[in-house]
Amino acid sequence: MTAPLTVQAPLTVQVPLTVHVPLDAGRDYDIRIGRGLLDTIGEAVAGLGARAAAIVTDETVAGLYGERVRASLEAAGLRTGTVVVAPGEGSKSYATYAQVCDGLLAHRIERNDVVVALGGGVVGDLAGFAAATLRRGVRFVQAPTTLLAQVDSSVGGKTGINSPHGKNLIGAFHQPRLVVADTATLDTLSSREMRAGYAEVAKYGLIADAGFFDWCEANWAGIFAGGPERDEAVAICCRAKAGVVVRDEREDGERALLNLGHTFAHALERLTAYDSARLVHGEAVGIGLALAFRFSARLGLCPGQEAGRVANHLALAGLPTRLHAVPGGCGDAGAILAAMAQDKKVRDGALTFILARGIGRSFIAPGIDRAEVEAFLASEFAAA
């Protein structure tokens, strides 16, 4: 039995704050959280002993923060280059991965240098995978600029790209040397991107801390408005994920709990061809979380009122919670089930879900009967 995932109770956060990830063999690193941290990122990267750095970012983030980060790196004495990709999930592709690798090589990035992933989860996953494979592994720093990336994808060392067969099926575990979460960058996010990131915030309470979910219900508006609740939420989520990563770095057990809702979500992303105009990751997660709780209720594991409470809160925060909310549709029950067949948690062809006995009481459920899943999905389409 794995140790339970625990989220510390919300406390007043003194920012800038450092959350330490104490991995072994000298691979430990810090997550620095606070406003304005991009202005000193050059000093932090130089402190790692690098002589050169290459920024990997997308066109949108480059226009907002690229010059600022480049100036900070150069002021710290680092030779600096930039590789810019198109925004959106479509960049997690073989073609863009090759573009990034070639760009890093053109900037003469060596193993002792640093790749700086400046952007959201797409950039972090893509740049991290390029760093993991370039010269058989170079160091990288995560500088997440979205709520989703700051609370989830920038921490833990999962990197990768998508395949036509499924999401994140090509990748590597490659831990960053530092995470710099400048929460001021969230001021420039669209309301859609903030909502998408909030799905991952709520997820931490749904997994194993009902008290944190209570706090989210009371404070979600402050997170969106940029009050002190925002930095507090980022710190709590990072602290929780850091604990899980230390206990189960390669997802052999407990870390799979962090995929609550994601078996459904990744299938929906695949069926919408990773088209961010139709569905971004956090929106898919919102639907997936609601589905996971309704499926748990259907199986008699979770009280129906708990599932309703989850869906109501996500909807209040502006997230979709039903399959019919996917623009352009997402096929039928059979199509979703087929898309799930390539989920990373599949073992010997059997589906593994993260289900729940209630809010804050999720668990790993291997070998779920496909007929049960298909019947549930069919009922969800019928309910629309």
Tab-separated table of C-alpha atoms in Angstrom:
chain	number	residue	atom	x	y	z
A	1	MET	CA	0.000	0.000	0.000
A	2	THR	CA	1.383	3.414	-0.944
A	3	ALA	CA	1.564	6.275	1.528
A	4	PRO	CA	-1.372	8.674	1.163
A	5	LEU	CA	-0.879	11.831	-0.824
A	6	THR	CA	-1.109	14.731	1.598
A	7	VAL	CA	-1.640	18.418	0.969
A	8	GLN	CA	-0.651	20.783	3.746
A	9	ALA	CA	-3.476	22.841	5.149
A	10	PRO	CA	-3.628	26.351	3.670
A	11	LEU	CA	-1.422	28.763	5.594
A	12	THR	CA	-0.442	32.357	5.009
A	13	VAL	CA	2.359	32.210	2.441
A	14	GLN	CA	5.368	34.492	2.770
A	15	VAL	CA	6.518	35.211	-0.774
A	16	PRO	CA	8.858	34.743	-2.437
A	17	LEU	CA	8.682	31.195	-1.161
A	18	THR	CA	10.942	28.206	-1.795
A	19	VAL	CA	9.637	24.647	-1.934
A	20	HIS	CA	12.434	22.074	-1.949
A	21	VAL	CA	12.240	18.817	-3.912
A	22	PRO	CA	14.735	16.554	-2.065
A	23	LEU	CA	15.511	13.908	-4.654
A	24	ASP	CA	18.564	11.708	-4.176
A	25	ALA	CA	21.968	11.603	-5.880
A	26	GLY	CA	22.339	15.369	-6.058
A	27	ARG	CA	19.229	15.797	-8.195
A	28	ASP	CA	17.339	17.866	-5.636
A	29	TYR	CA	16.056	21.271	-6.702
A	30	ASP	CA	14.055	24.267	-5.544
A	31	ILE	CA	10.744	25.683	-6.682
A	32	ARG	CA	10.818	29.462	-6.202
A	33	ILE	CA	7.400	31.111	-6.051
A	34	GLY	CA	6.659	34.834	-6.032
A	35	ARG	CA	6.018	37.954	-8.075
A	36	GLY	CA	8.763	39.452	-10.254
A	37	LEU	CA	11.132	36.478	-10.143
A	38	LEU	CA	11.827	36.555	-13.900
A	39	ASP	CA	13.924	39.684	-13.351
A	40	THR	CA	16.489	37.667	-11.384
A	41	ILE	CA	16.344	34.395	-13.322
A	42	GLY	CA	19.755	35.095	-14.878
A	43	GLU	CA	21.401	35.180	-11.475
A	44	ALA	CA	19.673	31.918	-10.542
A	45	VAL	CA	20.761	30.153	-13.752
A	46	ALA	CA	24.342	31.436	-13.421
A	47	GLY	CA	24.308	30.022	-9.903
A	48	LEU	CA	23.984	26.559	-11.442
A	49	GLY	CA	27.439	26.986	-12.977
A	50	ALA	CA	26.262	27.446	-16.551
A	51	ARG	CA	28.124	29.549	-19.095
A	52	ALA	CA	25.362	29.606	-21.700
A	53	ALA	CA	21.589	29.327	-21.761
A	54	ALA	CA	18.963	28.906	-24.457
A	55	ILE	CA	15.384	30.026	-23.949
A	56	VAL	CA	12.681	27.828	-25.460
A	57	THR	CA	9.371	29.651	-25.622
A	58	ASP	CA	6.336	30.189	-27.828
A	59	GLU	CA	5.436	33.185	-29.952
A	60	THR	CA	2.947	34.589	-27.438
A	61	VAL	CA	5.180	34.302	-24.371
A	62	ALA	CA	8.208	35.523	-26.323
A	63	GLY	CA	6.403	38.790	-26.955
A	64	LEU	CA	5.520	39.195	-23.286
A	65	TYR	CA	8.600	37.977	-21.433
A	66	GLY	CA	11.262	36.794	-23.880
A	67	GLU	CA	13.321	39.984	-23.943
A	68	ARG	CA	13.069	40.395	-20.184
A	69	VAL	CA	14.406	36.891	-19.524
A	70	ARG	CA	17.106	37.235	-22.181
A	71	ALA	CA	18.272	40.508	-20.630
A	72	SER	CA	18.430	38.924	-17.175
A	73	LEU	CA	20.472	35.981	-18.488
A	74	GLU	CA	22.891	38.209	-20.367
A	75	ALA	CA	23.281	40.559	-17.395
A	76	ALA	CA	24.417	37.499	-15.431
A	77	GLY	CA	27.168	36.896	-18.003
A	78	LEU	CA	25.512	34.029	-19.876
A	79	ARG	CA	25.756	33.584	-23.626
A	80	THR	CA	22.095	33.442	-24.595
A	81	GLY	CA	19.971	32.244	-27.530
A	82	THR	CA	16.255	31.777	-28.102
A	83	VAL	CA	14.172	29.120	-29.866
A	84	VAL	CA	10.571	30.137	-30.560
A	85	VAL	CA	7.759	27.725	-31.450
A	86	ALA	CA	4.095	28.138	-32.309
A	87	PRO	CA	1.730	28.320	-29.321
A	88	GLY	CA	-0.642	25.487	-28.518
A	89	GLU	CA	-0.749	21.733	-28.019
A	90	GLY	CA	0.065	21.174	-31.685
A	91	SER	CA	3.695	22.051	-30.934
A	92	LYS	CA	4.122	18.871	-28.874
A	93	SER	CA	4.939	17.058	-32.099
A	94	TYR	CA	7.836	15.219	-33.712
A	95	ALA	CA	8.383	18.116	-36.128
A	96	THR	CA	8.562	20.811	-33.439
A	97	TYR	CA	10.717	18.603	-31.214
A	98	ALA	CA	13.216	18.349	-34.092
A	99	GLN	CA	13.035	22.122	-34.599
A	100	VAL	CA	13.836	22.735	-30.932
A	101	CYS	CA	16.716	20.237	-30.854
A	102	ASP	CA	18.258	21.726	-33.990
A	103	GLY	CA	17.818	25.226	-32.571
A	104	LEU	CA	19.556	24.291	-29.335
A	105	LEU	CA	22.434	22.734	-31.241
A	106	ALA	CA	22.683	25.840	-33.427
A	107	HIS	CA	23.057	27.872	-30.225
A	108	ARG	CA	25.897	25.519	-29.210
A	109	ILE	CA	24.210	24.335	-26.033
A	110	GLU	CA	26.462	21.851	-24.271
A	111	ARG	CA	25.781	19.410	-21.439
A	112	ASN	CA	26.878	21.868	-18.745
A	113	ASP	CA	24.710	24.642	-20.160
A	114	VAL	CA	21.029	25.229	-19.397
A	115	VAL	CA	17.816	25.153	-21.400
A	116	VAL	CA	15.209	27.550	-19.991
A	117	ALA	CA	11.612	26.486	-20.656
A	118	LEU	CA	9.688	29.769	-20.642
A	119	GLY	CA	5.963	29.249	-21.058
A	120	GLY	CA	3.096	26.973	-20.205
A	121	GLY	CA	2.834	23.219	-20.013
A	122	VAL	CA	3.358	22.672	-23.730
A	123	VAL	CA	6.669	24.545	-23.746
A	124	GLY	CA	7.767	22.881	-20.503
A	125	ASP	CA	7.041	19.373	-21.776
A	126	LEU	CA	8.611	20.031	-25.179
A	127	ALA	CA	11.729	21.869	-23.965
A	128	GLY	CA	12.212	19.351	-21.164
A	129	PHE	CA	12.116	16.433	-23.581
A	130	ALA	CA	14.553	18.172	-25.912
A	131	ALA	CA	16.864	18.773	-22.938
A	132	ALA	CA	16.531	15.143	-21.844
A	133	THR	CA	17.700	13.856	-25.216
A	134	LEU	CA	20.049	16.559	-26.495
A	135	ARG	CA	23.627	15.294	-26.117
A	136	ARG	CA	22.035	12.487	-24.046
A	137	GLY	CA	20.889	14.977	-21.456
A	138	VAL	CA	21.470	18.654	-20.692
A	139	ARG	CA	20.242	20.622	-17.711
A	140	PHE	CA	17.072	22.663	-17.850
A	141	VAL	CA	15.142	25.195	-15.798
A	142	GLN	CA	11.374	25.527	-15.771
A	143	ALA	CA	10.009	29.083	-15.887
A	144	PRO	CA	6.251	28.387	-16.033
A	145	THR	CA	3.987	31.270	-17.033
A	146	THR	CA	0.541	29.667	-16.700
A	147	LEU	CA	-1.356	28.585	-13.615
A	148	LEU	CA	-1.548	25.012	-14.904
A	149	ALA	CA	2.209	24.825	-15.401
A	150	GLN	CA	3.028	26.494	-12.088
A	151	VAL	CA	0.919	24.131	-9.981
A	152	ASP	CA	1.480	20.931	-11.906
A	153	SER	CA	3.397	20.285	-15.118
A	154	SER	CA	6.598	22.213	-14.274
A	155	VAL	CA	7.231	20.062	-11.197
A	156	GLY	CA	8.244	16.416	-11.245
A	157	GLY	CA	10.320	15.844	-14.351
A	158	LYS	CA	7.723	14.455	-16.754
A	159	THR	CA	8.621	15.612	-20.255
A	160	GLY	CA	7.339	14.569	-23.647
A	161	ILE	CA	5.457	15.073	-26.875
A	162	ASN	CA	2.256	13.665	-28.330
A	163	SER	CA	1.733	10.964	-30.939
A	164	PRO	CA	-1.228	10.421	-33.256
A	165	HIS	CA	-1.779	7.369	-31.025
A	166	GLY	CA	-2.160	9.413	-27.834
A	167	LYS	CA	-0.975	12.187	-25.531
A	168	ASN	CA	2.501	12.222	-23.970
A	169	LEU	CA	3.384	8.771	-25.327
A	170	ILE	CA	6.918	9.819	-26.300
A	171	GLY	CA	8.943	11.264	-23.451
A	172	ALA	CA	11.366	10.858	-20.605
A	173	PHE	CA	11.670	11.510	-16.894
A	174	HIS	CA	14.120	14.402	-16.681
A	175	GLN	CA	14.054	16.563	-13.565
A	176	PRO	CA	14.654	20.310	-13.857
A	177	ARG	CA	17.498	21.876	-11.922
A	178	LEU	CA	15.262	24.740	-10.797
A	179	VAL	CA	11.664	25.940	-11.136
A	180	VAL	CA	11.030	29.693	-11.152
A	181	ALA	CA	7.298	30.367	-10.809
A	182	ASP	CA	6.818	34.103	-11.275
A	183	THR	CA	3.172	34.480	-10.274
A	184	ALA	CA	3.015	37.978	-11.768
A	185	THR	CA	2.987	36.323	-15.206
A	186	LEU	CA	-0.493	35.012	-14.416
A	187	ASP	CA	-1.783	38.596	-14.622
A	188	THR	CA	-1.520	38.399	-18.414
A	189	LEU	CA	-3.386	35.112	-18.805
A	190	SER	CA	-6.762	35.017	-20.481
A	191	SER	CA	-9.693	34.022	-18.296
A	192	ARG	CA	-9.855	30.787	-20.294
A	193	GLU	CA	-6.263	29.866	-19.414
A	194	MET	CA	-6.831	30.749	-15.756
A	195	ARG	CA	-9.879	28.492	-15.653
A	196	ALA	CA	-7.908	25.711	-17.321
A	197	GLY	CA	-5.175	25.978	-14.707
A	198	TYR	CA	-7.684	26.024	-11.907
A	199	ALA	CA	-8.794	22.496	-12.806
A	200	GLU	CA	-5.380	21.261	-11.687
A	201	VAL	CA	-5.587	23.299	-8.466
A	202	ALA	CA	-8.931	21.760	-7.506
A	203	LYS	CA	-7.573	18.335	-8.399
A	204	TYR	CA	-5.178	18.354	-5.447
A	205	GLY	CA	-8.072	18.709	-3.026
A	206	LEU	CA	-10.114	16.052	-4.795
A	207	ILE	CA	-7.269	13.541	-4.660
A	208	ALA	CA	-6.525	13.451	-0.962
A	209	ASP	CA	-7.401	16.607	0.943
A	210	ALA	CA	-11.056	17.457	1.424
A	211	GLY	CA	-10.009	20.428	3.559
A	212	PHE	CA	-8.114	21.958	0.663
A	213	PHE	CA	-11.128	21.477	-1.590
A	214	ASP	CA	-13.223	23.276	1.042
A	215	TRP	CA	-10.641	26.080	0.930
A	216	CYS	CA	-10.867	26.174	-2.871
A	217	GLU	CA	-14.649	26.513	-2.720
A	218	ALA	CA	-14.245	29.504	-0.386
A	219	ASN	CA	-11.248	31.148	-2.097
A	220	TRP	CA	-11.332	30.340	-5.812
A	221	ALA	CA	-12.394	33.878	-6.737
A	222	GLY	CA	-9.298	35.277	-5.003
A	223	ILE	CA	-7.095	32.962	-7.049
A	224	PHE	CA	-8.638	34.301	-10.246
A	225	ALA	CA	-8.473	37.918	-9.057
A	226	GLY	CA	-4.767	37.734	-8.223
A	227	GLY	CA	-5.063	38.139	-4.482
A	228	PRO	CA	-2.791	36.468	-1.925
A	229	GLU	CA	-4.864	33.320	-2.426
A	230	ARG	CA	-3.170	32.861	-5.802
A	231	ASP	CA	0.376	32.512	-4.466
A	232	GLU	CA	-0.964	30.440	-1.596
A	233	ALA	CA	-2.628	27.981	-3.959
A	234	VAL	CA	0.513	27.662	-6.106
A	235	ALA	CA	2.669	26.979	-3.055
A	236	ILE	CA	0.280	24.406	-1.587
A	237	CYS	CA	-0.012	22.507	-4.874
A	238	CYS	CA	3.746	22.542	-5.470
A	239	ARG	CA	4.414	21.319	-1.952
A	240	ALA	CA	1.940	18.485	-2.424
A	241	LYS	CA	3.325	17.432	-5.782
A	242	ALA	CA	6.914	17.643	-4.569
A	243	GLY	CA	6.084	15.186	-1.803
A	244	VAL	CA	4.563	12.734	-4.250
A	245	VAL	CA	7.484	13.011	-6.678
A	246	VAL	CA	9.994	12.267	-3.934
A	247	ARG	CA	8.059	9.174	-2.857
A	248	ASP	CA	7.284	7.892	-6.365
A	249	GLU	CA	9.372	9.650	-8.991
A	250	ARG	CA	8.650	7.302	-11.913
A	251	GLU	CA	4.936	6.728	-11.286
A	252	ASP	CA	5.217	3.155	-10.087
A	253	GLY	CA	2.438	3.678	-7.545
A	254	GLU	CA	1.155	6.725	-5.686
A	255	ARG	CA	2.079	9.272	-8.362
A	256	ALA	CA	-0.618	7.813	-10.614
A	257	LEU	CA	-3.157	9.496	-8.305
A	258	LEU	CA	-2.142	12.807	-9.862
A	259	ASN	CA	-3.838	11.552	-13.032
A	260	LEU	CA	-7.305	11.848	-11.484
A	261	GLY	CA	-9.603	12.724	-14.397
A	262	HIS	CA	-6.801	12.459	-16.935
A	263	THR	CA	-7.746	9.105	-18.485
A	264	PHE	CA	-10.921	10.775	-19.728
A	265	ALA	CA	-9.165	14.073	-20.438
A	266	HIS	CA	-6.376	12.657	-22.601
A	267	ALA	CA	-8.897	10.699	-24.668
A	268	LEU	CA	-10.877	13.885	-25.304
A	269	GLU	CA	-7.731	15.760	-26.322
A	270	ARG	CA	-6.834	13.034	-28.783
A	271	LEU	CA	-10.343	13.025	-30.261
A	272	THR	CA	-10.169	16.791	-30.772
A	273	ALA	CA	-6.778	16.394	-32.486
A	274	TYR	CA	-5.032	18.451	-29.768
A	275	ASP	CA	-6.717	21.528	-31.220
A	276	SER	CA	-6.408	24.196	-28.522
A	277	ALA	CA	-9.063	26.305	-30.230
A	278	ARG	CA	-11.543	23.564	-29.364
A	279	LEU	CA	-10.235	22.211	-26.078
A	280	VAL	CA	-7.246	23.047	-23.910
A	281	HIS	CA	-5.800	20.565	-21.442
A	282	GLY	CA	-7.319	22.103	-18.324
A	283	GLU	CA	-10.784	22.146	-19.871
A	284	ALA	CA	-10.415	18.461	-20.691
A	285	VAL	CA	-9.299	17.867	-17.098
A	286	GLY	CA	-12.373	19.693	-15.809
A	287	ILE	CA	-14.614	17.340	-17.767
A	288	GLY	CA	-12.441	14.389	-16.726
A	289	LEU	CA	-12.675	15.207	-13.012
A	290	ALA	CA	-16.445	15.446	-13.181
A	291	LEU	CA	-16.622	12.191	-15.161
A	292	ALA	CA	-14.325	10.388	-12.712
A	293	PHE	CA	-16.596	11.298	-9.813
A	294	ARG	CA	-19.808	10.473	-11.677
A	295	PHE	CA	-18.324	7.149	-12.792
A	296	SER	CA	-17.327	6.428	-9.197
A	297	ALA	CA	-20.895	7.202	-8.110
A	298	ARG	CA	-22.305	4.928	-10.812
A	299	LEU	CA	-20.108	2.096	-9.519
A	300	GLY	CA	-21.420	2.670	-6.008
A	301	LEU	CA	-18.084	3.910	-4.714
A	302	CYS	CA	-18.879	7.560	-4.183
A	303	PRO	CA	-22.035	9.310	-2.916
A	304	GLY	CA	-23.907	10.996	-5.737
A	305	GLN	CA	-24.045	14.270	-3.829
A	306	GLU	CA	-20.236	14.332	-3.689
A	307	ALA	CA	-20.060	13.944	-7.466
A	308	GLY	CA	-22.613	16.706	-7.829
A	309	ARG	CA	-20.652	18.989	-5.525
A	310	VAL	CA	-17.497	18.506	-7.598
A	311	ALA	CA	-19.259	19.262	-10.883
A	312	ASN	CA	-21.050	22.280	-9.397
A	313	HIS	CA	-17.816	23.830	-8.144
A	314	LEU	CA	-15.968	23.289	-11.410
A	315	ALA	CA	-18.883	24.782	-13.329
A	316	LEU	CA	-18.972	27.780	-10.953
A	317	ALA	CA	-15.301	28.370	-11.798
A	318	GLY	CA	-16.249	28.360	-15.495
A	319	LEU	CA	-15.026	24.900	-16.441
A	320	PRO	CA	-16.904	22.437	-18.671
A	321	THR	CA	-18.089	19.286	-16.912
A	322	ARG	CA	-20.019	17.409	-19.630
A	323	LEU	CA	-19.071	15.674	-22.868
A	324	HIS	CA	-21.524	17.772	-24.862
A	325	ALA	CA	-19.489	20.856	-23.899
A	326	VAL	CA	-16.626	19.808	-26.223
A	327	PRO	CA	-16.834	22.104	-29.275
A	328	GLY	CA	-17.406	20.106	-32.428
A	329	GLY	CA	-18.152	16.963	-30.425
A	330	CYS	CA	-15.930	14.110	-29.303
A	331	GLY	CA	-17.343	11.076	-31.080
A	332	ASP	CA	-19.300	8.512	-29.133
A	333	ALA	CA	-18.718	6.122	-26.242
A	334	GLY	CA	-16.862	3.662	-28.457
A	335	ALA	CA	-14.559	6.346	-29.826
A	336	ILE	CA	-13.626	7.551	-26.337
A	337	LEU	CA	-13.023	3.991	-25.156
A	338	ALA	CA	-10.782	3.336	-28.175
A	339	ALA	CA	-8.819	6.535	-27.467
A	340	MET	CA	-8.279	5.352	-23.896
A	341	ALA	CA	-6.616	2.143	-25.114
A	342	GLN	CA	-3.290	4.000	-25.498
A	343	ASP	CA	-3.428	5.602	-22.045
A	344	LYS	CA	-0.073	5.328	-20.240
A	345	LYS	CA	-1.736	3.542	-17.311
A	346	VAL	CA	-2.935	0.621	-19.457
A	347	ARG	CA	-1.424	-2.646	-18.193
A	348	ASP	CA	-1.669	-5.837	-20.258
A	349	GLY	CA	-4.469	-4.227	-22.226
A	350	ALA	CA	-6.573	-3.506	-19.110
A	351	LEU	CA	-7.711	0.015	-18.253
A	352	THR	CA	-6.628	1.630	-14.989
A	353	PHE	CA	-8.626	4.558	-13.660
A	354	ILE	CA	-8.214	6.892	-10.728
A	355	LEU	CA	-11.568	6.739	-8.962
A	356	ALA	CA	-12.887	8.177	-5.698
A	357	ARG	CA	-14.807	7.112	-2.608
A	358	GLY	CA	-15.544	10.775	-1.997
A	359	ILE	CA	-13.887	14.181	-2.111
A	360	GLY	CA	-10.285	13.764	-0.958
A	361	ARG	CA	-10.501	9.959	-1.115
A	362	SER	CA	-9.201	8.922	-4.534
A	363	PHE	CA	-7.539	5.598	-5.271
A	364	ILE	CA	-5.964	3.620	-8.107
A	365	ALA	CA	-8.459	1.205	-9.682
A	366	PRO	CA	-6.804	-1.265	-12.083
A	367	GLY	CA	-8.629	-3.624	-14.410
A	368	ILE	CA	-11.869	-1.677	-14.802
A	369	ASP	CA	-14.293	-3.571	-17.045
A	370	ARG	CA	-14.508	-1.956	-20.485
A	371	ALA	CA	-18.220	-2.699	-20.740
A	372	GLU	CA	-18.806	-0.697	-17.546
A	373	VAL	CA	-16.856	2.239	-18.971
A	374	GLU	CA	-18.689	2.144	-22.299
A	375	ALA	CA	-22.089	1.935	-20.603
A	376	PHE	CA	-21.209	4.901	-18.394
A	377	LEU	CA	-20.025	6.984	-21.351
A	378	ALA	CA	-23.182	6.103	-23.285
A	379	SER	CA	-25.266	7.325	-20.328
A	380	GLU	CA	-23.278	10.561	-20.288
A	381	PHE	CA	-24.020	11.188	-23.955
A	382	ALA	CA	-27.681	10.360	-23.358
A	383	ALA	CA	-27.805	12.845	-20.464
A	384	ALA	CA	-26.729	15.599	-22.823
